[in-house]
mmCIF file of C-alpha atoms in Angstrom:
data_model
loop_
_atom_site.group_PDB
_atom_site.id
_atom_site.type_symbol
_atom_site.label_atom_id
_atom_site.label_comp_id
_atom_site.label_asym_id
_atom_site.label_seq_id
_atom_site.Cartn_x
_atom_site.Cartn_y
_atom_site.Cartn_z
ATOM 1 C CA UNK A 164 -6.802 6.755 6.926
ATOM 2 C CA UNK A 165 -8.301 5.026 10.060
ATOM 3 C CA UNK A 166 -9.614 1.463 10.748
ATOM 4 C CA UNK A 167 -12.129 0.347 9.308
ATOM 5 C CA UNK A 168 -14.954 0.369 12.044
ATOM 6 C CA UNK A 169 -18.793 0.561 12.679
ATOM 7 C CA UNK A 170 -19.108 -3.453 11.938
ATOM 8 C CA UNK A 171 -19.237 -3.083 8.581
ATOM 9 C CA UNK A 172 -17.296 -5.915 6.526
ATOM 10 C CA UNK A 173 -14.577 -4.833 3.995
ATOM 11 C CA UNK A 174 -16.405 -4.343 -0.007
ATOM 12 C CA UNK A 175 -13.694 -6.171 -2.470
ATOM 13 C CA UNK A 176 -13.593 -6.095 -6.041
ATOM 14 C CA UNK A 177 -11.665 -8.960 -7.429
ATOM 15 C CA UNK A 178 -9.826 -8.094 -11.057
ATOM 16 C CA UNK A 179 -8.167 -11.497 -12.132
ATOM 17 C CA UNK A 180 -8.563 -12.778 -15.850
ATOM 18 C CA UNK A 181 -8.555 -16.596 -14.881
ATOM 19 C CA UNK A 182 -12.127 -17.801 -13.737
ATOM 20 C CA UNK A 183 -11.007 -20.258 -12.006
ATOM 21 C CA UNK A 184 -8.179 -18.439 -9.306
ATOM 22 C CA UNK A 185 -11.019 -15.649 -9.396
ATOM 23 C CA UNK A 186 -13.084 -18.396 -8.028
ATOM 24 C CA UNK A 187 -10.972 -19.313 -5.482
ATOM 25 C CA UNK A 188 -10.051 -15.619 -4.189
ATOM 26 C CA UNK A 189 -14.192 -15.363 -3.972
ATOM 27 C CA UNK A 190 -13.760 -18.344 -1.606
ATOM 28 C CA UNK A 191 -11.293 -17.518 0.444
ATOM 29 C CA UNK A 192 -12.603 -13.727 1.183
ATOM 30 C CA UNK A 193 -16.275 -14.555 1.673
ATOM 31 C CA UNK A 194 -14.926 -17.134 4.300
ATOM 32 C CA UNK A 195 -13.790 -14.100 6.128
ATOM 33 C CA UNK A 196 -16.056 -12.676 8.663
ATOM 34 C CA UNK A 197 -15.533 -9.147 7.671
ATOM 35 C CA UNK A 198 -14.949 -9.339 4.115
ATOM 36 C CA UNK A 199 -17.688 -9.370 1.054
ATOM 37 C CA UNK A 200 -16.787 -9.522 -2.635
ATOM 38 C CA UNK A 201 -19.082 -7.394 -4.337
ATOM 39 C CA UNK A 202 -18.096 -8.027 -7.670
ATOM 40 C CA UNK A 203 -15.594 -9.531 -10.119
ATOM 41 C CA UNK A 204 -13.862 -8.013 -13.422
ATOM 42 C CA UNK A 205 -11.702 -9.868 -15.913
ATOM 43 C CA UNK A 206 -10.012 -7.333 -18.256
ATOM 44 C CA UNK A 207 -8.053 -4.019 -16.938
ATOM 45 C CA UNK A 208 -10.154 -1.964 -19.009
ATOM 46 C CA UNK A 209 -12.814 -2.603 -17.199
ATOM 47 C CA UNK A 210 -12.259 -1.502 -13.709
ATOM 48 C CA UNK A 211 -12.304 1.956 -13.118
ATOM 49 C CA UNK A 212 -15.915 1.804 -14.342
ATOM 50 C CA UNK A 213 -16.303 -0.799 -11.749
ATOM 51 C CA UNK A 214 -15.158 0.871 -8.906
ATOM 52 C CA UNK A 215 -17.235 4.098 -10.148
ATOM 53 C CA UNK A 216 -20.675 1.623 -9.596
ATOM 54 C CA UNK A 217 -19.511 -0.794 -6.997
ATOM 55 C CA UNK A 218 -17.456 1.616 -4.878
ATOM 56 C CA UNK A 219 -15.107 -1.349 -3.036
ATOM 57 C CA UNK A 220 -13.429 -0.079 -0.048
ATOM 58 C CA UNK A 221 -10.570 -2.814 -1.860
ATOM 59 C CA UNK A 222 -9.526 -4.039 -5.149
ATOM 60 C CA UNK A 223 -7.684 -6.650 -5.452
ATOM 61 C CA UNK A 224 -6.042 -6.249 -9.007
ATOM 62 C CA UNK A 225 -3.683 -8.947 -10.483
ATOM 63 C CA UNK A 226 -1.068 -6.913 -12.356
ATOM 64 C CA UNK A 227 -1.015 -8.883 -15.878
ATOM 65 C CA UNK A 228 -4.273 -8.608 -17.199
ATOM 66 C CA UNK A 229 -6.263 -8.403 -21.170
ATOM 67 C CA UNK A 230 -6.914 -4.594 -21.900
ATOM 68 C CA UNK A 231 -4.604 -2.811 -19.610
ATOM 69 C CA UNK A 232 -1.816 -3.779 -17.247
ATOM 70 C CA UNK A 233 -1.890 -3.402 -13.345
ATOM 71 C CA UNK A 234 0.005 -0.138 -13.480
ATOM 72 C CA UNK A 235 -2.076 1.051 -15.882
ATOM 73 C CA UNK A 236 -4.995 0.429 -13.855
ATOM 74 C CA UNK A 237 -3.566 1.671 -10.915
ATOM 75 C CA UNK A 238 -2.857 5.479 -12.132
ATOM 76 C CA UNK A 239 -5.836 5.482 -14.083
ATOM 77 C CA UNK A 240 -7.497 5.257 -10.291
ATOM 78 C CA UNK A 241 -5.214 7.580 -8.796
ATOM 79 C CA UNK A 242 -5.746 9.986 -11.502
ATOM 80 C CA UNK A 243 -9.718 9.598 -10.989
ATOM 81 C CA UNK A 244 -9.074 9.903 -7.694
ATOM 82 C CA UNK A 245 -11.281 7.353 -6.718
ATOM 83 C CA UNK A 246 -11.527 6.633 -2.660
ATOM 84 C CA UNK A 247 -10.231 2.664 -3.006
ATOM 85 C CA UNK A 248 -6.935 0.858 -1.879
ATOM 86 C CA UNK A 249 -5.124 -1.348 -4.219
ATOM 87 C CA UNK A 250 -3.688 -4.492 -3.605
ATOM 88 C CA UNK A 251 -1.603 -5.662 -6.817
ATOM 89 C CA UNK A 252 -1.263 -9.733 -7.271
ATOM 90 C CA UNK A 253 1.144 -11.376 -9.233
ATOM 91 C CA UNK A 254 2.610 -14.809 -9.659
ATOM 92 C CA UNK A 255 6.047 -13.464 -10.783
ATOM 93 C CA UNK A 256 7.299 -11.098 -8.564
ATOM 94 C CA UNK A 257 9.810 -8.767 -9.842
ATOM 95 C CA UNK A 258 11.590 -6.080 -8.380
ATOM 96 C CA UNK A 259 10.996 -3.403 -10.930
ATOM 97 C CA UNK A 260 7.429 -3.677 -10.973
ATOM 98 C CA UNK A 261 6.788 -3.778 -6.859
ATOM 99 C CA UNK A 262 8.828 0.199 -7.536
ATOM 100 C CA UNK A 263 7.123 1.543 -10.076
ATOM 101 C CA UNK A 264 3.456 0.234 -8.748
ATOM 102 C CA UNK A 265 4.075 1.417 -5.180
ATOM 103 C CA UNK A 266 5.248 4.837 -6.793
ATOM 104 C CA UNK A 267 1.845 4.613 -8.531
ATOM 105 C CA UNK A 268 0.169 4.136 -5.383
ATOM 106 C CA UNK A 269 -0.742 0.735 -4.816
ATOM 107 C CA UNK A 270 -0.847 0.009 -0.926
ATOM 108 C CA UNK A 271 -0.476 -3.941 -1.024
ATOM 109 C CA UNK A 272 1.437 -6.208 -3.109
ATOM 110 C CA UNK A 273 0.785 -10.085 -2.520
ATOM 111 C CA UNK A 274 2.522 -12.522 -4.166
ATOM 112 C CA UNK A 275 -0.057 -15.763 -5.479
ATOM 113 C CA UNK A 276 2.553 -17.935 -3.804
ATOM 114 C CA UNK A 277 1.830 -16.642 -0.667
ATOM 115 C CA UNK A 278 -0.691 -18.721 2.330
ATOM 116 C CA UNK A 279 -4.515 -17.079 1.426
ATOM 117 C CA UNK A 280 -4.189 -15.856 5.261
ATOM 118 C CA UNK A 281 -1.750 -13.390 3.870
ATOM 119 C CA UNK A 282 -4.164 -11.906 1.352
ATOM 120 C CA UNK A 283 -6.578 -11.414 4.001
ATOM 121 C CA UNK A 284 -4.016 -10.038 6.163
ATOM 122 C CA UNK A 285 -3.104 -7.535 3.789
ATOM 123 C CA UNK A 286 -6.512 -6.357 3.213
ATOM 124 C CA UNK A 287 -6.875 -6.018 6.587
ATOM 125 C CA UNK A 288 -3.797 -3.657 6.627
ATOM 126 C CA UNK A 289 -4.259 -1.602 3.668
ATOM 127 C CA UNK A 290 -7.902 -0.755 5.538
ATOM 128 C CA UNK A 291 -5.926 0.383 8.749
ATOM 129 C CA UNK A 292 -3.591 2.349 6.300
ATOM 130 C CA UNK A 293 -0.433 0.652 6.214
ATOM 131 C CA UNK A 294 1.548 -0.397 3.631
ATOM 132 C CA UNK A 295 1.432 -3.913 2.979
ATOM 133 C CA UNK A 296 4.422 -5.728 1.072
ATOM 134 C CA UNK A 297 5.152 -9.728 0.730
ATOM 135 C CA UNK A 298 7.686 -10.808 3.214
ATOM 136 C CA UNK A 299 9.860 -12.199 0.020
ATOM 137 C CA UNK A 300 9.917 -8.935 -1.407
ATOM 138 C CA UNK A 301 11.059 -6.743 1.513
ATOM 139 C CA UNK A 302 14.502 -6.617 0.653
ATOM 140 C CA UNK A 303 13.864 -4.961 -2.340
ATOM 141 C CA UNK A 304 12.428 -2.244 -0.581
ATOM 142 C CA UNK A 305 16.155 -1.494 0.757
ATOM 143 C CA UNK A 306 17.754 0.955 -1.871
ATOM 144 C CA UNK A 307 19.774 -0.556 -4.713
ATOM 145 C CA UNK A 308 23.041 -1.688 -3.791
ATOM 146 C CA UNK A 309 21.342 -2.700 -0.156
ATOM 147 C CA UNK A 310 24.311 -0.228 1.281
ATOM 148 C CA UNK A 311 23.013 3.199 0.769
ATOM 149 C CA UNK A 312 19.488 4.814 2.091
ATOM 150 C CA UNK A 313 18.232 6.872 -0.317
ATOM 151 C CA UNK A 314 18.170 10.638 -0.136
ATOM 152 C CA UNK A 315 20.997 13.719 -0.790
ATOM 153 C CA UNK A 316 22.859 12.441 1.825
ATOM 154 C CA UNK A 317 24.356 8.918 0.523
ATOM 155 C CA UNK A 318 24.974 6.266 2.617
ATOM 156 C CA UNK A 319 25.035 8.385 6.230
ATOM 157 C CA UNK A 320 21.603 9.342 7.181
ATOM 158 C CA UNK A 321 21.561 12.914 8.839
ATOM 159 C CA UNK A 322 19.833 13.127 12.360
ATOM 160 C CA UNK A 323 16.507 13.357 12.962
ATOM 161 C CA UNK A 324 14.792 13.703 16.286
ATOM 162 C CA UNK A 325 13.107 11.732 18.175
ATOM 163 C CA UNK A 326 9.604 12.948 17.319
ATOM 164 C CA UNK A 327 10.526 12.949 13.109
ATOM 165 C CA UNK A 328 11.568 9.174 13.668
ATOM 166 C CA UNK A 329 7.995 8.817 15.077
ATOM 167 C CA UNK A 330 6.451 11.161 12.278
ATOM 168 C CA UNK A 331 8.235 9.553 9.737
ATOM 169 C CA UNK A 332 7.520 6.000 10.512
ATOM 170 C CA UNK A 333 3.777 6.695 10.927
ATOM 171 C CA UNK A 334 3.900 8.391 7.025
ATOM 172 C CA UNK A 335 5.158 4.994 6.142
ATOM 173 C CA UNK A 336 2.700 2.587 7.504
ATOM 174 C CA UNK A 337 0.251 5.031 5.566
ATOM 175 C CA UNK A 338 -1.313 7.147 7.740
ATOM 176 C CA UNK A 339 -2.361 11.004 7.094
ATOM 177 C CA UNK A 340 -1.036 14.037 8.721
ATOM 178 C CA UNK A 341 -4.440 14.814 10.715
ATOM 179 C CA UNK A 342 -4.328 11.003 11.389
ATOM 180 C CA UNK A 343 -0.691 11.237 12.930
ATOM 181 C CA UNK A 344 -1.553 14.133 14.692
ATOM 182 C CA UNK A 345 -4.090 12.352 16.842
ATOM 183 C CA UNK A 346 -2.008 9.860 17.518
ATOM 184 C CA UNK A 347 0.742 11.708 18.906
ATOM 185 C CA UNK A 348 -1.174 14.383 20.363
ATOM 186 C CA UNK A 349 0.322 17.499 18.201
ATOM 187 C CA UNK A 350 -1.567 19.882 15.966
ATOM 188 C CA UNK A 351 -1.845 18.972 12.414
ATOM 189 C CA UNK A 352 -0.018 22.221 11.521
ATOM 190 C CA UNK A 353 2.976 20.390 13.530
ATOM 191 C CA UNK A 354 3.143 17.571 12.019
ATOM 192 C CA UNK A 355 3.252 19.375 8.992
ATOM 193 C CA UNK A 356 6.296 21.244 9.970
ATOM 194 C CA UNK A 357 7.939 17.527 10.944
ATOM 195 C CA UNK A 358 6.900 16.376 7.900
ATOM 196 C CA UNK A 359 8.999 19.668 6.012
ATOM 197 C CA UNK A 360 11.832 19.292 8.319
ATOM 198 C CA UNK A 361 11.887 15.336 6.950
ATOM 199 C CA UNK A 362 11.801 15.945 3.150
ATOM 200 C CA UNK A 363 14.633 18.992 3.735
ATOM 201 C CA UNK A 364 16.652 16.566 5.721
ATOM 202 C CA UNK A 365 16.126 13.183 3.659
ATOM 203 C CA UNK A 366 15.003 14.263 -0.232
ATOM 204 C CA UNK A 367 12.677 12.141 -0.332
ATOM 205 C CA UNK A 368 9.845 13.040 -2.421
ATOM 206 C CA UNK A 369 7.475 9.569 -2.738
ATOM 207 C CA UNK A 370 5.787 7.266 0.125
ATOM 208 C CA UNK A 371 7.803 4.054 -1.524
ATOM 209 C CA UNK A 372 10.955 6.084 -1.019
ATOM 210 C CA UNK A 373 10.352 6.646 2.386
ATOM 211 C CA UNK A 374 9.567 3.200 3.374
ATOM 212 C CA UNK A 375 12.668 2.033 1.554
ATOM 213 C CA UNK A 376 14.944 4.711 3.812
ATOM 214 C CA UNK A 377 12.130 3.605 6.974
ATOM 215 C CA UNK A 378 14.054 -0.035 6.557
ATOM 216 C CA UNK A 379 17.165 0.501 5.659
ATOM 217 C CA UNK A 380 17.728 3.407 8.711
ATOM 218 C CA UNK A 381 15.519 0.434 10.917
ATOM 219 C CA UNK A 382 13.190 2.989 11.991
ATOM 220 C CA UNK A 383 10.436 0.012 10.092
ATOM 221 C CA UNK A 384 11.157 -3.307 10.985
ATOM 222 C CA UNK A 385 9.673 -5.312 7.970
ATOM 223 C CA UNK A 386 7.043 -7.382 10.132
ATOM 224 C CA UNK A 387 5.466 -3.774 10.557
ATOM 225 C CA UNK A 388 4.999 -2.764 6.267
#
C-alpha cells in the first residue's frame, strides 16, 4: 500500500480504556498537521463496529483492554477484512505478544514508554506500508536463540540474488506485489515469481517471519522496520 497522498490528514481511532491517556493520545495526534482523531472506544468489544462507521485509515489499539484483548481485536479485523492498519500499544512489552500480534497482522507496535514523536512516527509509517516496531523491541524480532535465521535451512541462509534481496526487503517494509513492481520496474507476474523463488528458498510462510530473517541476514537494518 502507497503513501498516503492527496492532502488529506490521516483518520485515527483511538481504543484505550483509561480516559485520561486517551486524552492525552487525542492531544498529541490532533497537534499533528496531518492527523485527525475521529473517534475514541474504551472496551475491545467495541471496535470492529467502530471501524465499520468511522472507517479510520488507523487504529491505534492498546492491547489490554475490558471485553476483548488486542489480539482478539486484531483478527477479528483481519477476519472482517476491514481496510485499516493497526498499531498495538502497550505499557509492558513482552516478547511473546509483539509474535503472535504481528502474526495476526498488526503493522505497528509502540511501546507507552516511548517519546509521543514515535507514535506519530509510526502512524506515519504504517500509512506508507512499512512495518513499524519499537526500537527496544527489535531484537526480538531476531529468531530465538539470536544465532539462527529462521527457515529449512538453519543457521546458513541459502543464496538469493540480488533482485530477491531487493524483493524480499520491500515485502518486509509492507509493501504489495503490484506496489514492488512499480518500484523496481518489473511486471507484477515477476515479482510474483521472486516472491515463489523466496518462500522455496527460505520457508517462510508469514510477513513477521520474514522481517525476523530480513534482520538477522541484515538485508533490514532496524532503523528501516
Amino acid at each position: 500500500m502507497g503513501p498516503h497522498g492527496g492532502g488529506q490528514r490521516i483518520r485515527v481511532l483511538l481504543v484505550e480504556d483509561h480516559e485520561v491517556v486517551r486524552a492525552g493520545l487525542r492531544l498529541i495526534l490532533e497537534k499533528q498537521p496531518d492527523m485527525e482523531v475521529v473517534g475514541e472506544r474504551g472496551r475491545g468489544d467495541e471496535v470492529v463496529e467502530a471501524v465499520r462507521a468511522l472507517k479510520p485509515d488507523v487504529v491505534v489499539l492498546d492491547i489490554a483492554l475490558p471485553g476483548l484483548d488486542g489480539t482478539q481485536v486484531v483478527r477479528l479485523l483481519a477476519r472482517e477484512q476491514l481496510n485499516t492498519r493497526v498499531i498495538a500499544l502497550t505499557a509492558h512489552p513482552d516478547e511473546s505478544t509483539l509474535r503472535v500480534l504481528l502474526r495476526a497482522g498488526v503493522a505497528g507496535y509502540v511501546l507507552k514508554l516511548s517519546p509521543a514523536s514515535d507514535l506519530c512516527h509510526a502512524i506515519r509509517a504504517v500509512m506508507n506500508g512499512r512495518v513499524y516496531v519499537d526500537s527496544r523491541m527489535h531484537r526480538h524480532l531476531a529468531p530465538e536463540g539470536g544465532a539462527e535465521v529462521p527457515g529449512r535451512f538453519g543457521s546458513r541462509a541459502p543464496d538469493l540474488s540480488e533482485r530477491e534481496c531487493q524483493v524480499l526487503k520491500l515485502i518486509a517494509l509492507g509493501y504489495t506485489h503490484r506496489e514492488i513492481a512499480r518500484r523496481i520496474r518489473v511486471s507484477v507476474k515477476t515479482v510474483d515469481t521472486y516472491s515463489s523463488r523466496i518462500s522455496e528458498k527460505l520457508g517462510l510462510t508469514s510477513r513477521a517471519e520474514i522481517v525476523r530473517f530480513a534482520l538477522a541476514a541484515g538485508i533490514l537494518r532496524e532503523g528501516e522496520v
